[in-house]
Coordinates of C-alpha atoms and ligand atoms in Angstrom, one line a residue:
X23 CA -10.5 14.2 6.5
X24 CA -9.7 16.1 3.4
X25 CA -10.5 13.3 0.6
X26 CA -13.4 14.9 -0.7
X27 CA -15.2 14.1 -3.9
X28 CA -13.9 12.1 -7.4
X29 CA -13.2 13.7 -11.0
X30 CA -13.9 12.0 -14.2
X31 CA -9.8 11.8 -16.1
X32 CA -11.6 12.6 -19.1
X33 CA -14.7 14.8 -18.8
X34 CA -14.5 16.3 -15.5
X35 CA -17.8 15.2 -14.4
X36 CA -18.7 15.2 -10.0
X37 CA -18.8 11.7 -7.9
X38 CA -19.8 11.4 -4.9
X39 CA -16.6 9.9 -2.3
X40 CA -19.8 8.4 -0.3
X41 CA -20.8 6.0 -2.4
X42 CA -18.8 3.1 -4.1
X43 CA -17.4 4.3 -7.6
X44 CA -16.3 2.7 -10.4
X45 CA -16.2 5.0 -13.6
X46 CA -17.3 7.9 -14.5
X47 CA -21.3 7.3 -14.7
X48 CA -20.6 10.0 -18.0
X49 CA -18.1 9.0 -20.9
X50 CA -16.9 5.8 -18.9
X51 CA -13.3 6.6 -18.4
X52 CA -11.0 6.7 -15.2
X53 CA -12.6 9.0 -11.7
X54 CA -9.8 11.5 -10.3
X55 CA -9.8 11.5 -6.1
X56 CA -9.9 14.9 -5.3
X57 CA -8.6 16.4 -2.1
X58 CA -8.7 20.2 -0.1
X59 CA -5.0 20.6 -1.0
X60 CA -5.3 24.3 0.4
X61 CA -7.1 22.5 4.2
X62 CA -3.9 19.6 3.8
X63 CA -1.4 22.5 3.6
X64 CA -3.0 24.1 6.6
X65 CA -2.5 21.4 8.7
X66 CA 0.2 20.0 7.7
X67 CA 3.9 20.3 7.2
X68 CA 6.0 18.4 5.2
X69 CA 9.4 18.8 7.6
X70 CA 6.4 16.7 10.3
X71 CA 5.8 13.9 8.0
X72 CA 10.3 12.9 8.5
X73 CA 9.2 11.8 11.7
X74 CA 6.2 9.0 10.6
X75 CA 6.1 5.3 10.1
X76 CA 8.1 3.8 7.3
X77 CA 5.4 3.1 5.4
X78 CA 2.9 4.6 2.2
X79 CA 0.7 6.0 5.7
X80 CA 2.9 8.1 6.2
X81 CA 0.8 10.5 3.4
X82 CA -2.2 9.9 4.9
X83 CA -3.7 13.3 4.6
X84 CA -2.9 12.9 0.8
X85 CA -5.1 9.4 0.9
X86 CA -8.9 8.4 0.7
X87 CA -9.7 5.8 4.3
X88 CA -11.5 7.9 6.7
X89 CA -8.9 8.7 9.8
X90 CA -10.6 6.7 12.3
X91 CA -10.5 3.7 10.7
X92 CA -7.7 1.7 10.3
X93 CA -5.5 0.1 7.2
X94 CA -5.1 -3.0 6.0
X95 CA -1.4 -3.5 5.8
X96 CA 1.8 -5.6 5.6
X97 CA 4.3 -2.2 5.7
X98 CA 4.1 -1.4 2.0
X99 CA 5.6 1.9 1.1
X100 CA 9.1 3.6 1.9
X101 CA 11.3 1.7 -0.4
X102 CA 14.9 2.4 -0.5
X103 CA 15.9 4.6 -3.3
X104 CA 18.7 3.3 -4.1
X105 CA 22.2 5.5 -5.9
X106 CA 23.1 3.0 -8.9
X107 CA 26.9 4.3 -9.2
X108 CA 28.6 1.6 -11.2
X109 CA 25.0 1.4 -13.7
X110 CA 25.6 4.6 -14.2
X111 CA 29.3 5.5 -15.2
X112 CA 29.0 2.1 -16.9
X113 CA 26.5 4.0 -19.3
X114 CA 27.6 8.0 -19.4
X115 CA 25.5 9.0 -16.5
X116 CA 26.4 9.0 -13.2
X117 CA 23.3 10.4 -11.0
X118 CA 21.3 7.3 -11.4
X119 CA 18.4 6.3 -8.9
X120 CA 16.4 3.2 -8.7
X121 CA 13.7 3.2 -7.2
X122 CA 14.2 -0.3 -5.5
X123 CA 10.0 -1.4 -5.5
X124 CA 11.2 -5.0 -4.8
X125 CA 10.8 -5.0 -1.4
X126 CA 7.1 -4.6 -0.7
X127 CA 5.3 -7.0 0.6
X128 CA 4.4 -9.8 -2.4
X129 CA 8.3 -8.2 -3.8
X130 CA 6.2 -5.8 -5.9
X131 CA 4.5 -2.0 -6.3
X132 CA 1.8 -3.6 -6.7
X133 CA 1.1 -3.9 -2.8
X134 CA 0.7 -0.1 -2.7
X135 CA -2.7 0.9 -5.3
X136 CA -4.2 -2.9 -3.6
X137 CA -3.2 -1.8 -0.3
X138 CA -5.6 1.5 -0.6
X139 CA -7.7 -0.1 -2.4
X140 CA -8.5 -3.3 -0.7
X141 CA -8.7 -0.9 3.1
X142 CA -11.6 1.4 0.9
X143 CA -13.0 -2.3 0.4
X144 CA -13.1 -2.7 3.3
X145 CA -14.6 0.6 4.4
X146 CA -17.7 0.1 1.6
X147 CA -17.8 -3.7 3.2
X148 CA -17.4 -5.0 0.1
X149 CA -16.7 -9.1 0.4
X150 CA -15.1 -10.0 -2.5
X151 CA -13.0 -8.7 -4.2
X152 CA -11.9 -9.7 -8.8
X153 CA -9.6 -8.5 -10.4
X154 CA -7.7 -10.2 -14.1
X155 CA -3.5 -9.5 -13.7
X156 CA -0.3 -9.6 -14.8
X157 CA 0.6 -11.3 -12.0
X158 CA 2.2 -9.5 -9.5
X159 CA -1.2 -7.1 -7.9
X160 CA -2.9 -10.7 -8.4
X161 CA -0.6 -12.0 -5.6
X162 CA -0.7 -8.5 -4.3
X163 CA -4.2 -8.6 -4.1
X164 CA -4.5 -12.0 -2.5
X165 CA -2.4 -11.0 0.9
X166 CA -4.3 -7.2 1.2
X167 CA -7.9 -9.2 0.6
X168 CA -6.9 -12.1 2.5
X169 CA -5.7 -10.0 5.7
X170 CA -9.7 -8.3 5.2
X171 CA -11.0 -10.8 5.0
X172 CA -12.5 -10.4 2.0
X173 CA -12.2 -13.1 -0.8
X174 CA -10.2 -12.9 -4.6
X175 CA -11.0 -13.9 -7.4
X176 CA -7.7 -13.2 -10.0
X177 CA -7.5 -13.8 -13.7
X178 CA -4.5 -14.5 -14.7
X179 CA -3.2 -15.0 -19.0
X180 CA -2.0 -19.0 -18.5
X181 CA 1.5 -17.9 -18.8
X182 CA 2.4 -15.5 -16.2
X183 CA 4.7 -16.2 -14.2
X184 CA 4.5 -19.2 -11.6
X185 CA 5.4 -18.2 -8.5
X186 CA 3.0 -15.4 -9.6
X187 CA 0.4 -18.1 -9.3
X188 CA 1.6 -20.1 -6.5
X189 CA 1.7 -17.5 -4.2
X190 CA -1.6 -16.4 -4.7
X191 CA -3.7 -20.2 -4.5
X192 CA -0.9 -20.0 -1.1
X193 CA -2.7 -16.5 0.5
X194 CA -6.7 -17.9 -0.8
X195 CA -6.7 -16.5 -3.7
X196 CA -9.3 -18.3 -6.0
X197 CA -7.5 -18.2 -8.9
X198 CA -9.0 -18.7 -13.0
X199 CA -6.4 -18.9 -16.4
X200 CA -7.0 -17.8 -19.4
X201 CA -6.1 -19.1 -22.6
X202 CA -5.0 -15.0 -23.9
X203 CA -4.2 -11.9 -22.6
X204 CA -4.6 -9.8 -19.6
X205 CA -7.4 -7.8 -21.6
X206 CA -9.4 -11.0 -22.6
X207 CA -8.3 -11.7 -17.9
X208 CA -10.6 -8.3 -17.8
X209 CA -13.4 -9.9 -20.3
X210 CA -13.9 -12.9 -18.3
X211 CA -14.2 -11.0 -15.1
X212 CA -16.7 -8.1 -16.8
X213 CA -19.0 -11.2 -17.9
X214 CA -19.1 -13.1 -14.4
X215 CA -19.3 -10.7 -11.9
X216 CA -22.6 -9.4 -11.7
X217 CA -23.4 -12.9 -11.5
X218 CA -21.1 -13.4 -8.6
X219 CA -21.3 -10.2 -7.1
X220 CA -18.2 -9.8 -7.2
X221 CA -16.5 -5.9 -6.5
X222 CA -13.6 -5.1 -9.5
X223 CA -11.6 -4.2 -8.6
X224 CA -9.0 -3.9 -11.9
X225 CA -6.2 -1.2 -12.4
X226 CA -8.5 2.7 -12.8
X227 CA -11.8 0.6 -13.1
X228 CA -11.8 1.5 -9.5
X229 CA -10.2 4.7 -8.4
X230 CA -8.3 4.4 -5.3
X231 CA -5.2 2.1 -6.8
X232 CA -4.3 5.0 -8.5
X233 CA -4.0 6.4 -4.6
X234 CA -2.1 4.0 -3.8
X235 CA 0.5 3.9 -6.5
X236 CA 0.6 7.8 -6.1
X237 CA 3.1 7.9 -2.9
X238 CA 5.7 6.9 -5.3
X239 CA 6.0 10.2 -6.7
X240 CA 5.2 11.3 -2.8
X241 CA 8.1 9.3 -2.2
X242 CA 10.7 10.5 -4.8
X243 CA 10.0 13.6 -3.4
X244 CA 11.2 13.3 -0.3
X245 CA 13.9 10.7 -0.8
X246 CA 15.4 13.8 -2.5
X247 CA 14.7 15.9 0.0
X248 CA 11.3 17.7 -1.6
X249 CA 13.1 17.9 -5.7
X250 CA 12.3 16.3 -8.6
X251 CA 15.0 14.2 -10.6
X252 CA 14.7 15.6 -14.5
X253 CA 13.5 12.4 -15.8
X254 CA 11.8 9.7 -14.9
X255 CA 12.1 6.3 -16.7
X256 CA 7.9 4.1 -15.5
X257 CA 7.9 0.7 -17.0
X258 CA 3.9 1.2 -18.6
X259 CA 1.4 -1.2 -19.1
X260 CA -1.9 -0.1 -17.0
X261 CA 0.2 3.1 -16.8
X262 CA -1.0 3.1 -13.2
X263 CA 2.5 4.4 -11.2
X264 CA 3.0 7.0 -13.7
X265 CA -0.2 8.9 -13.8
X266 CA -0.2 8.4 -10.1
X267 CA 2.7 10.4 -9.9
X268 CA 1.7 13.4 -11.6
X269 CA -1.3 13.5 -10.0
X270 CA 1.0 13.1 -6.6
X271 CA 3.4 16.7 -8.5
X272 CA 0.6 18.6 -8.7
X273 CA -1.0 17.9 -5.7
X274 CA 2.8 18.0 -3.9
X275 CA 2.4 21.7 -6.0
X276 CA -0.2 23.1 -4.2
X277 CA 0.4 22.3 -1.0
X278 CA 3.6 24.1 -1.6
X279 CA 5.8 22.2 -1.2
X280 CA 7.5 21.5 -4.4
X281 CA 7.9 23.8 -6.9
X282 CA 6.6 23.6 -10.5
X283 CA 10.7 22.0 -12.5
X284 CA 8.2 18.6 -13.3
X285 CA 10.3 15.5 -14.5
X286 CA 10.2 14.7 -18.4
X287 CA 8.9 11.3 -17.5
X288 CA 9.2 8.7 -20.2
X289 CA 6.9 5.2 -20.9
X290 CA 8.8 2.6 -21.3
X291 CA 7.4 -0.8 -23.1
X292 CA 7.8 -3.3 -25.1
X293 CA 8.4 -3.9 -28.4
X294 CA 6.0 -6.3 -28.4
X295 CA 3.4 -4.7 -27.0
X296 CA 4.1 -1.1 -27.5
X297 CA 0.5 0.3 -28.0
X298 CA 1.0 3.9 -25.5
X299 CA 4.4 4.3 -27.5
X300 CA 2.4 3.8 -30.6
X301 CA 0.2 6.3 -29.7
X302 CA 2.9 9.2 -28.8
X303 CA 4.8 8.2 -31.9
X304 CA 1.3 8.8 -33.3
X305 CA 0.9 12.4 -32.0
X306 CA -2.3 10.5 -30.6
X307 CA -4.5 11.1 -27.6
X308 CA -6.6 7.4 -26.9
X309 CA -4.2 4.1 -28.4
X310 CA -5.4 1.4 -29.8
X311 CA -5.2 -2.2 -28.4
X312 CA -2.0 -3.4 -29.6
X313 CA -2.1 -7.1 -31.7
X314 CA -1.2 -10.1 -30.8
X315 CA 1.3 -8.7 -27.4
X316 CA 4.2 -10.5 -26.6
X317 CA 7.0 -10.1 -24.6
X318 CA 8.3 -12.0 -21.3
X319 CA 7.8 -8.4 -19.7
X320 CA 5.3 -10.2 -18.1
X321 CA 3.3 -6.5 -16.5
X322 CA 4.1 -5.2 -19.5
X323 CA 1.9 -7.4 -21.3
X324 CA -1.3 -5.0 -22.2
X325 CA -2.2 -4.0 -25.0
X326 CA -5.5 -1.5 -24.0
X327 CA -4.9 0.3 -21.2
X328 CA -8.3 2.6 -20.4
X329 CA -6.4 5.3 -18.2
X330 CA -3.8 5.3 -22.2
X331 CA -4.6 9.0 -22.2
X332 CA -3.9 10.1 -19.0
X333 CA 0.1 8.9 -19.7
X334 CA -0.5 10.4 -22.9
X335 CA -1.3 13.6 -21.7
X336 CA 1.5 13.2 -19.0
X337 CA 4.0 12.2 -21.1
X338 CA 3.3 15.5 -23.4
X339 CA 3.0 17.7 -21.2
X340 CA 6.0 17.0 -19.4
X341 CA 8.1 16.7 -22.2
X342 CA 8.7 13.5 -22.7
X343 CA 9.2 10.3 -24.7
X344 CA 7.4 6.9 -25.2
X345 CA 10.3 4.2 -25.8
X346 CA 10.3 0.6 -26.6
X347 CA 12.3 -2.3 -25.9
X348 CA 13.1 -5.6 -27.8
X349 CA 13.1 -8.8 -26.0
X350 CA 17.5 -8.8 -26.8
X351 CA 17.3 -5.7 -24.9
X352 CA 15.4 -6.7 -21.5
X353 CA 17.1 -9.7 -20.5
X354 CA 20.8 -8.2 -21.8
X355 CA 19.7 -5.2 -19.2
X356 CA 18.9 -7.5 -16.7
X357 CA 22.7 -9.1 -16.6
X358 CA 24.6 -6.0 -16.4
X359 CA 22.0 -3.9 -13.6
X360 CA 21.9 -6.7 -11.3
X361 CA 25.1 -7.6 -11.6
X362 CA 26.2 -3.6 -11.1
X363 CA 24.3 -3.2 -8.4
X364 CA 23.6 -6.0 -6.1
X365 CA 19.6 -6.3 -7.4
X366 CA 18.0 -9.2 -9.0
X367 CA 15.6 -7.3 -11.4
X368 CA 12.8 -8.0 -13.2
X369 CA 12.3 -8.0 -17.1
X370 CA 10.1 -5.4 -16.2
X371 CA 13.0 -2.7 -14.5
X372 CA 15.0 -3.8 -17.2
X373 CA 13.3 -3.0 -20.1
X374 CA 14.2 1.2 -18.5
X375 CA 17.5 0.3 -17.6
X376 CA 17.5 -0.7 -21.2
X377 CA 15.6 3.1 -22.6
X378 CA 18.1 4.7 -20.3
X379 CA 21.4 3.5 -22.3
X380 CA 19.6 3.7 -25.4
X381 CA 18.1 7.6 -24.5
X382 CA 22.2 8.3 -23.3
X383 CA 23.0 7.0 -26.7
X384 CA 21.0 9.2 -28.8
X385 CA 22.1 12.3 -26.7
X386 CA 18.2 12.8 -25.3
X387 CA 19.5 11.9 -21.4
X388 CA 22.8 13.9 -20.5
X389 CA 25.4 13.5 -18.0
X390 CA 24.4 16.8 -15.4
X391 CA 20.9 15.7 -15.5
X392 CA 19.7 13.3 -12.1
X393 CA 16.8 10.5 -13.8
X394 CA 14.9 8.0 -11.9
X395 CA 14.1 4.3 -12.9
X396 CA 12.1 1.9 -11.4
X397 CA 12.5 -2.2 -10.1
X398 CA 9.4 -2.6 -9.7
X399 CA 9.5 -6.0 -9.0
X400 CA 12.4 -8.7 -7.8
X401 CA 14.0 -11.1 -10.3
X402 CA 13.0 -13.9 -8.4
X403 CA 9.2 -13.8 -9.5
X404 CA 10.1 -15.0 -12.8
X405 CA 12.4 -18.5 -13.2
X406 CA 10.6 -18.9 -16.2
X407 CA 10.6 -16.6 -18.5
X408 CA 13.9 -16.3 -17.4
X409 CA 14.8 -19.5 -19.1
X410 CA 14.4 -18.3 -22.6
X411 CA 15.9 -15.7 -21.9
X412 CA 19.5 -17.2 -21.2
X413 CA 21.1 -14.8 -19.0
X414 CA 24.2 -14.6 -20.2
X415 CA 25.9 -14.0 -16.1
X416 CA 23.7 -17.9 -15.3
X417 CA 25.2 -19.4 -18.0
X418 CA 26.8 -23.1 -16.6
X419 CA 29.8 -25.0 -18.5
Ligands
LIG525 C1 6.4 -5.6 -12.5 C2 5.6 -4.4 -12.5 N1 6.4 -4.0 -13.8 C3 5.0 -2.9 -14.3 C4 3.5 -2.3 -14.2 C5 3.2 -2.6 -15.6 O1 2.5 -1.6 -14.6 P1 1.9 0.2 -14.9 O2 -0.2 -1.3 -14.7 O3 1.5 1.0 -13.3 O4 1.7 0.7 -16.3 C6 3.7 -4.4 -13.7 C7 2.3 -4.6 -14.1 O5 2.1 -5.6 -13.2 C8 4.5 -5.0 -13.1 O6 4.1 -6.5 -12.7
LIG526 ZN1 -16.2 11.2 -18.2

């Protein structure tokens, strides 16, 4: 077992891995899993990973689940990294790659975090889990909890895409729709969890969803032959994927798997909910809660992220940026990229495409650079949002 302990991402306080942990007992911020990376690099040569199973469990040594336990799995991770030749060329960037996360179980990258977190919950013998969600995390939690024989209680804003709600119900999740944002859903979980005996599996309020999301970083490195791209654009809500990738890059460098070169990390948000962009522009380490959040990219409707400082630290350390995109730009990008690449983009992924175009036009990304964007879920989950979007290509006579 290479997983050693947990350290607070803000104050560094150490916490034992042997008990169930939530947030730092000192400052209330997220905990990050630590590994004996020297021992991993001695035991595992990166070349050995090539022949392993096509899932995120190929990185088992840097995941927290005890090596003698069976994971709760639906085959998550190891999604394709596809060259975006036609879209890239259309915006003057010939080296664009799309990490297509819609090919995960339950159709979104939320499967990564939930596979690890629910596997850990099973290891700790938990019987009931609860989480607020913009939609996709609720679907993933319902699926993995069903597989583990654990109850799932999910809280979503009442205007969450119907597909998310229906899939939760189908997989036995207990759904509550809340008249408010994901922050209000989180408050509901906090209020009820103690009485109901639920464990709160909210983004970054327990340490293991992050470990699942960090495998995005391991996969990118492996798929690019242990080189990292020059720029990564990530659609940011709670920011777990961005924080996770940044953590993965540090771990891989310490194991000697990659060099010290890092991509510029670009956080992409919707103009109707962009607390990270505001904090970045104001040179602040912590973000203010964003008032009246509104966007059809439901995964980006996160007015306050508990890991805000981790997102902002990574952006700044990488000399990256934070960019906001209007609803109109998102709509246009869905049409353009989907028709160019044969992938039905979700609004959150399309926001990355729009941001990429903007950065190219303003000269902040050059044509020699290798860029990775994420299609974090499948467009099919967003039907009612598309009615509002009035996609040009969908118009019928
Ligand atoms: C499709 C999609 N993209 C992006 C995000 C944002 O992810 P994160 O919370 O890791 O920033 C979400 C979150 O719900 C999502 O569902
Ligand atoms: Zn702390």
